[in-house]
Amino acid sequence: MRDLAKYQGIIPAFYACYDENGKVSRERTKALALHLLKKGVKGVYVGGSSGECIYQGVQERKEILEAVMEVAKGKMTVIAHVACNNTADSCELAAHAESLGVDAIASIPPIYFRLPDHAIAQYWNDISAAAPNTDFIIYNIPQLAGVALTLPLFKEMLKNPRVVGVKNSSMPVQDIQIFKMAGGEDHVVFNGPDEQLISGLAMGADGGIGGTYGVMPELYIKMFDLCKAGDYTTARNIQNDVDKIIYAMCECKGNLYAVMKEIIKLREGLDIGSVRKPLAALVPEDAPQVNKCKVMIDEAIAKYC
């Protein structure tokens, strides 16, 4: 049995940090990593959807991970999402991540073309082979990737000894149960949909990786701790308030990540920039709603934490 404790907890999906000109900012990246470290999260998931990876080049993604590792290495778990829409670039990022000493790499399946399971397995195994001493996590997000992790494909991937589990962002909570049962106690499953963290934990998830964790980590950490202590009633109350906040943030015209970055700026005094086109930046009329969301987070933290 391997030690999986480093994956058991709240792991925010790390936000892309840009300067005023929209370029990757190493200093702002390090500042966000330090901020999350001080909040007490278990780790960070770098270079995924929340990190706007599909709108960044290979070198930019390397720079972001390098900046995070300057702060986080040895202090919190770092999972690097390395998938690109071709194998060569993905393998390059995987090898780079291993050279930095990340705890694990992760990958969605190739997008756009609908590949058969055996081709997806080859893609993942090629990436894993480029980082032969690093754990590998499958990222299942069918609503965006266009293809779902099937049980036969997961069982095929379990033949790879570096595969330690699944970041499951599909909506059916049952999928967490299916992958947890198939992988057994020697593998982990992360809850992906933030709106149902306590449901995922109740079904057997070892921890959570989420895109809204970074804007209100205190609430997710509290939920996780309450669930582990068996207090699902209080955890459900927090989940309900968190979901209201998420729905309110989604009412803005600007992209959700732009909203959350602005809330972090308002609440923490931490400026990590906006989002990269074609994601929509905030517009002036978003300001009242953003402030409303900020107040909702403040009130929830005061209430529960």
CSV table of C-alpha atoms in Angstrom, one decimal:
chain,number,residue,atom,x,y,z
A,1,MET,CA,0.0,0.0,0.0
A,2,ARG,CA,1.4,3.4,-0.9
A,3,ASP,CA,1.0,6.5,1.2
A,4,LEU,CA,-1.9,8.5,-0.2
A,5,ALA,CA,-2.3,10.9,2.7
A,6,LYS,CA,-0.9,13.8,0.7
A,7,TYR,CA,-3.9,13.6,-1.6
A,8,GLN,CA,-6.6,13.5,1.2
A,9,GLY,CA,-7.9,17.0,1.6
A,10,ILE,CA,-8.8,20.3,-0.1
A,11,ILE,CA,-6.8,21.1,-3.2
A,12,PRO,CA,-7.7,24.3,-5.0
A,13,ALA,CA,-7.4,24.4,-8.7
A,14,PHE,CA,-4.8,27.1,-9.2
A,15,TYR,CA,-5.8,30.3,-11.1
A,16,ALA,CA,-3.7,31.7,-13.9
A,17,CYS,CA,-1.9,34.9,-12.7
A,18,TYR,CA,-1.3,37.6,-15.3
A,19,ASP,CA,0.2,41.1,-15.3
A,20,GLU,CA,-1.6,44.2,-16.6
A,21,ASN,CA,-0.7,43.3,-20.1
A,22,GLY,CA,-2.1,39.8,-19.9
A,23,LYS,CA,1.3,38.0,-19.7
A,24,VAL,CA,2.0,35.3,-17.2
A,25,SER,CA,3.3,36.9,-14.0
A,26,ARG,CA,5.8,34.7,-12.0
A,27,GLU,CA,5.6,37.1,-9.0
A,28,ARG,CA,1.8,37.1,-8.9
A,29,THR,CA,1.9,33.3,-9.3
A,30,LYS,CA,4.2,32.9,-6.3
A,31,ALA,CA,2.0,35.3,-4.3
A,32,LEU,CA,-1.1,33.2,-4.9
A,33,ALA,CA,0.7,30.0,-4.0
A,34,LEU,CA,1.9,31.6,-0.8
A,35,HIS,CA,-1.6,32.9,-0.1
A,36,LEU,CA,-3.1,29.4,-0.4
A,37,LEU,CA,-0.3,27.8,1.6
A,38,LYS,CA,-1.1,30.2,4.5
A,39,LYS,CA,-4.8,29.4,4.2
A,40,GLY,CA,-4.0,25.8,5.1
A,41,VAL,CA,-5.1,23.9,2.0
A,42,LYS,CA,-3.7,20.4,1.4
A,43,GLY,CA,-2.2,21.3,-2.0
A,44,VAL,CA,-2.7,22.9,-5.4
A,45,TYR,CA,-3.7,21.6,-8.8
A,46,VAL,CA,-1.8,23.6,-11.3
A,47,GLY,CA,-2.4,24.0,-15.1
A,48,GLY,CA,-6.0,22.7,-15.3
A,49,SER,CA,-9.2,24.3,-16.4
A,50,SER,CA,-9.1,27.0,-13.7
A,51,GLY,CA,-5.5,27.7,-14.8
A,52,GLU,CA,-6.7,28.5,-18.3
A,53,CYS,CA,-4.3,26.0,-19.7
A,54,ILE,CA,-5.8,25.6,-23.1
A,55,TYR,CA,-5.1,29.3,-23.8
A,56,GLN,CA,-1.4,29.1,-22.8
A,57,GLY,CA,1.7,28.0,-24.6
A,58,VAL,CA,4.0,25.2,-23.4
A,59,GLN,CA,6.7,27.6,-22.1
A,60,GLU,CA,4.1,29.7,-20.2
A,61,ARG,CA,2.8,26.6,-18.5
A,62,LYS,CA,6.3,25.7,-17.5
A,63,GLU,CA,6.9,29.1,-16.0
A,64,ILE,CA,3.7,28.9,-14.0
A,65,LEU,CA,4.6,25.5,-12.5
A,66,GLU,CA,8.2,26.7,-11.8
A,67,ALA,CA,6.9,29.7,-9.9
A,68,VAL,CA,4.4,27.6,-7.9
A,69,MET,CA,7.1,25.1,-7.0
A,70,GLU,CA,9.4,27.8,-5.7
A,71,VAL,CA,6.8,28.4,-3.0
A,72,ALA,CA,5.1,25.0,-2.5
A,73,LYS,CA,7.7,22.3,-2.9
A,74,GLY,CA,7.9,20.3,0.3
A,75,LYS,CA,5.2,22.4,2.0
A,76,MET,CA,2.0,21.3,0.2
A,77,THR,CA,1.0,18.8,-2.4
A,78,VAL,CA,1.4,19.9,-6.0
A,79,ILE,CA,-0.4,18.1,-8.9
A,80,ALA,CA,0.5,19.4,-12.3
A,81,HIS,CA,-2.0,19.0,-15.1
A,82,VAL,CA,0.1,18.5,-18.2
A,83,ALA,CA,-2.3,17.6,-21.0
A,84,CYS,CA,-2.1,19.4,-24.3
A,85,ASN,CA,-4.0,18.4,-27.4
A,86,ASN,CA,-1.0,16.5,-28.8
A,87,THR,CA,1.2,13.8,-27.2
A,88,ALA,CA,4.6,15.5,-27.7
A,89,ASP,CA,3.8,18.7,-25.9
A,90,SER,CA,2.1,16.7,-23.1
A,91,CYS,CA,5.1,14.5,-22.6
A,92,GLU,CA,7.4,17.6,-22.6
A,93,LEU,CA,5.3,19.1,-19.8
A,94,ALA,CA,5.2,15.8,-17.9
A,95,ALA,CA,9.0,15.5,-18.0
A,96,HIS,CA,9.4,19.1,-16.9
A,97,ALA,CA,7.0,18.6,-14.0
A,98,GLU,CA,8.9,15.5,-12.8
A,99,SER,CA,12.1,17.5,-13.0
A,100,LEU,CA,10.7,20.0,-10.6
A,101,GLY,CA,9.6,17.3,-8.1
A,102,VAL,CA,5.8,17.6,-8.3
A,103,ASP,CA,3.8,15.0,-6.4
A,104,ALA,CA,1.7,13.9,-9.4
A,105,ILE,CA,0.9,14.8,-12.9
A,106,ALA,CA,-2.6,14.7,-14.3
A,107,SER,CA,-4.2,14.7,-17.7
A,108,ILE,CA,-7.6,15.0,-19.5
A,109,PRO,CA,-8.1,12.9,-22.6
A,110,PRO,CA,-7.4,14.4,-26.0
A,111,ILE,CA,-10.2,16.7,-27.0
A,112,TYR,CA,-11.9,17.6,-30.3
A,113,PHE,CA,-11.5,14.2,-32.1
A,114,ARG,CA,-13.4,11.4,-30.4
A,115,LEU,CA,-10.8,8.8,-29.9
A,116,PRO,CA,-11.4,5.1,-29.0
A,117,ASP,CA,-10.5,3.9,-25.5
A,118,HIS,CA,-7.3,2.2,-26.7
A,119,ALA,CA,-6.0,5.5,-28.2
A,120,ILE,CA,-6.8,7.4,-25.0
A,121,ALA,CA,-5.0,4.8,-23.0
A,122,GLN,CA,-1.9,5.1,-25.2
A,123,TYR,CA,-2.0,8.8,-24.9
A,124,TRP,CA,-2.1,8.7,-21.1
A,125,ASN,CA,0.5,5.9,-20.9
A,126,ASP,CA,2.9,7.9,-23.1
A,127,ILE,CA,2.5,10.9,-20.9
A,128,SER,CA,3.1,8.8,-17.8
A,129,ALA,CA,6.2,7.2,-19.4
A,130,ALA,CA,7.7,10.7,-19.8
A,131,ALA,CA,7.5,11.1,-16.0
A,132,PRO,CA,8.4,7.5,-14.9
A,133,ASN,CA,8.9,8.3,-11.2
A,134,THR,CA,5.8,10.4,-10.7
A,135,ASP,CA,2.2,9.5,-9.8
A,136,PHE,CA,-0.4,9.9,-12.5
A,137,ILE,CA,-4.0,11.1,-12.1
A,138,ILE,CA,-6.7,10.7,-14.7
A,139,TYR,CA,-8.8,13.8,-15.1
A,140,ASN,CA,-12.4,12.9,-16.0
A,141,ILE,CA,-14.4,15.9,-17.1
A,142,PRO,CA,-16.7,14.7,-20.0
A,143,GLN,CA,-18.8,17.8,-20.1
A,144,LEU,CA,-15.8,19.7,-21.4
A,145,ALA,CA,-13.5,17.1,-22.8
A,146,GLY,CA,-16.3,15.5,-24.9
A,147,VAL,CA,-15.3,11.9,-23.8
A,148,ALA,CA,-16.0,10.2,-20.5
A,149,LEU,CA,-13.7,7.8,-18.5
A,150,THR,CA,-15.4,4.4,-18.9
A,151,LEU,CA,-14.9,1.6,-16.4
A,152,PRO,CA,-13.1,-0.6,-19.0
A,153,LEU,CA,-10.7,2.3,-19.8
A,154,PHE,CA,-10.1,2.9,-16.1
A,155,LYS,CA,-9.3,-0.8,-15.5
A,156,GLU,CA,-6.9,-0.7,-18.5
A,157,MET,CA,-5.2,2.3,-17.0
A,158,LEU,CA,-4.9,0.5,-13.6
A,159,LYS,CA,-2.3,-1.8,-15.2
A,160,ASN,CA,0.0,1.2,-15.2
A,161,PRO,CA,1.6,1.2,-11.7
A,162,ARG,CA,2.0,5.0,-11.7
A,163,VAL,CA,-1.8,5.6,-11.9
A,164,VAL,CA,-3.0,6.6,-8.4
A,165,GLY,CA,-6.5,7.7,-9.1
A,166,VAL,CA,-9.0,9.9,-10.7
A,167,LYS,CA,-10.0,13.6,-10.5
A,168,ASN,CA,-13.6,13.0,-11.2
A,169,SER,CA,-15.5,16.1,-12.5
A,170,SER,CA,-18.4,14.2,-14.1
A,171,MET,CA,-21.8,15.2,-12.5
A,172,PRO,CA,-23.1,11.8,-11.4
A,173,VAL,CA,-21.8,11.2,-7.8
A,174,GLN,CA,-22.1,7.4,-8.6
A,175,ASP,CA,-19.0,7.7,-10.8
A,176,ILE,CA,-17.0,8.4,-7.6
A,177,GLN,CA,-18.3,5.2,-6.1
A,178,ILE,CA,-17.5,3.2,-9.3
A,179,PHE,CA,-13.9,4.5,-9.6
A,180,LYS,CA,-13.3,4.1,-5.9
A,181,MET,CA,-14.5,0.5,-5.9
A,182,ALA,CA,-12.5,-0.3,-9.1
A,183,GLY,CA,-9.3,1.2,-7.8
A,184,GLY,CA,-9.6,0.0,-4.2
A,185,GLU,CA,-7.9,1.5,-1.1
A,186,ASP,CA,-4.6,1.8,-2.9
A,187,HIS,CA,-6.0,4.5,-5.2
A,188,VAL,CA,-7.7,7.9,-4.7
A,189,VAL,CA,-10.7,9.6,-6.2
A,190,PHE,CA,-11.1,13.4,-6.0
A,191,ASN,CA,-14.5,15.0,-6.1
A,192,GLY,CA,-14.6,17.6,-8.9
A,193,PRO,CA,-18.0,19.4,-9.0
A,194,ASP,CA,-17.7,22.0,-6.2
A,195,GLU,CA,-21.4,22.2,-5.8
A,196,GLN,CA,-21.6,18.6,-4.5
A,197,LEU,CA,-18.4,18.2,-2.4
A,198,ILE,CA,-20.1,16.7,0.6
A,199,SER,CA,-22.0,14.2,-1.7
A,200,GLY,CA,-18.7,13.1,-3.2
A,201,LEU,CA,-17.1,12.7,0.2
A,202,ALA,CA,-20.1,10.7,1.5
A,203,MET,CA,-19.7,8.4,-1.6
A,204,GLY,CA,-16.0,7.8,-0.8
A,205,ALA,CA,-14.0,10.6,-2.3
A,206,ASP,CA,-10.6,11.0,-0.6
A,207,GLY,CA,-10.5,14.8,-1.2
A,208,GLY,CA,-11.6,17.5,-3.5
A,209,ILE,CA,-10.1,19.5,-6.3
A,210,GLY,CA,-12.2,22.5,-7.3
A,211,GLY,CA,-12.2,25.7,-9.2
A,212,THR,CA,-14.0,27.8,-6.6
A,213,TYR,CA,-11.9,26.5,-3.7
A,214,GLY,CA,-9.3,29.3,-4.2
A,215,VAL,CA,-11.8,32.2,-3.6
A,216,MET,CA,-13.2,30.7,-0.3
A,217,PRO,CA,-10.8,28.0,0.9
A,218,GLU,CA,-11.9,28.4,4.5
A,219,LEU,CA,-15.4,27.1,3.7
A,220,TYR,CA,-14.2,24.1,1.8
A,221,ILE,CA,-11.7,23.1,4.5
A,222,LYS,CA,-14.4,23.4,7.1
A,223,MET,CA,-16.7,21.2,5.0
A,224,PHE,CA,-14.1,18.6,4.6
A,225,ASP,CA,-13.2,18.5,8.3
A,226,LEU,CA,-16.9,18.3,9.3
A,227,CYS,CA,-17.5,15.4,6.9
A,228,LYS,CA,-14.5,13.5,8.2
A,229,ALA,CA,-15.9,14.1,11.7
A,230,GLY,CA,-19.3,12.7,10.6
A,231,ASP,CA,-21.1,16.1,11.0
A,232,TYR,CA,-22.9,16.1,7.6
A,233,THR,CA,-25.7,18.3,8.9
A,234,THR,CA,-23.5,21.3,9.4
A,235,ALA,CA,-21.4,20.4,6.3
A,236,ARG,CA,-24.6,20.5,4.3
A,237,ASN,CA,-25.5,23.9,5.6
A,238,ILE,CA,-22.1,25.2,4.5
A,239,GLN,CA,-22.5,23.4,1.1
A,240,ASN,CA,-25.9,25.1,0.6
A,241,ASP,CA,-24.4,28.6,1.3
A,242,VAL,CA,-21.4,27.8,-0.9
A,243,ASP,CA,-23.7,26.8,-3.8
A,244,LYS,CA,-25.6,30.1,-3.4
A,245,ILE,CA,-22.3,31.9,-3.7
A,246,ILE,CA,-21.3,30.0,-6.8
A,247,TYR,CA,-24.7,30.6,-8.5
A,248,ALA,CA,-24.4,34.3,-7.7
A,249,MET,CA,-20.9,34.5,-9.1
A,250,CYS,CA,-22.1,32.9,-12.3
A,251,GLU,CA,-24.7,35.7,-12.8
A,252,CYS,CA,-22.0,38.1,-13.9
A,253,LYS,CA,-21.3,38.9,-17.5
A,254,GLY,CA,-17.6,38.3,-17.0
A,255,ASN,CA,-16.2,34.8,-16.8
A,256,LEU,CA,-16.4,33.0,-13.5
A,257,TYR,CA,-12.6,33.1,-13.1
A,258,ALA,CA,-12.5,36.8,-13.7
A,259,VAL,CA,-15.2,37.2,-11.0
A,260,MET,CA,-13.2,35.1,-8.5
A,261,LYS,CA,-9.9,36.9,-9.2
A,262,GLU,CA,-11.7,40.2,-8.5
A,263,ILE,CA,-13.1,38.9,-5.3
A,264,ILE,CA,-9.7,37.7,-4.1
A,265,LYS,CA,-8.4,41.2,-4.9
A,266,LEU,CA,-11.2,42.8,-2.8
A,267,ARG,CA,-11.1,40.4,0.1
A,268,GLU,CA,-7.3,39.7,0.3
A,269,GLY,CA,-5.7,42.6,-1.4
A,270,LEU,CA,-4.1,40.2,-3.8
A,271,ASP,CA,-4.1,41.2,-7.5
A,272,ILE,CA,-3.6,38.3,-9.9
A,273,GLY,CA,-4.9,40.0,-13.0
A,274,SER,CA,-7.9,39.1,-15.2
A,275,VAL,CA,-8.5,36.3,-17.6
A,276,ARG,CA,-7.1,35.6,-21.0
A,277,LYS,CA,-9.1,36.0,-24.2
A,278,PRO,CA,-11.4,34.5,-25.4
A,279,LEU,CA,-12.6,34.3,-21.8
A,280,ALA,CA,-14.7,37.3,-21.0
A,281,ALA,CA,-13.3,39.9,-18.6
A,282,LEU,CA,-15.4,41.8,-16.1
A,283,VAL,CA,-17.5,44.7,-17.3
A,284,PRO,CA,-18.4,47.8,-15.2
A,285,GLU,CA,-21.9,46.6,-14.6
A,286,ASP,CA,-20.6,43.4,-12.9
A,287,ALA,CA,-19.2,45.5,-10.0
A,288,PRO,CA,-22.4,45.4,-7.8
A,289,GLN,CA,-22.8,41.6,-8.2
A,290,VAL,CA,-19.1,41.0,-7.5
A,291,ASN,CA,-19.3,43.0,-4.3
A,292,LYS,CA,-22.5,41.1,-3.3
A,293,CYS,CA,-20.6,37.8,-3.8
A,294,LYS,CA,-17.7,39.1,-1.7
A,295,VAL,CA,-20.1,40.0,1.1
A,296,MET,CA,-21.7,36.6,0.9
A,297,ILE,CA,-18.3,34.9,1.3
A,298,ASP,CA,-17.4,37.1,4.2
A,299,GLU,CA,-20.7,36.4,6.0
A,300,ALA,CA,-20.4,32.6,5.4
A,301,ILE,CA,-16.8,32.5,6.8
A,302,ALA,CA,-17.9,34.6,9.8
A,303,LYS,CA,-20.8,32.2,10.4
A,304,TYR,CA,-19.0,28.9,10.1
A,305,CYS,CA,-15.3,29.4,10.5
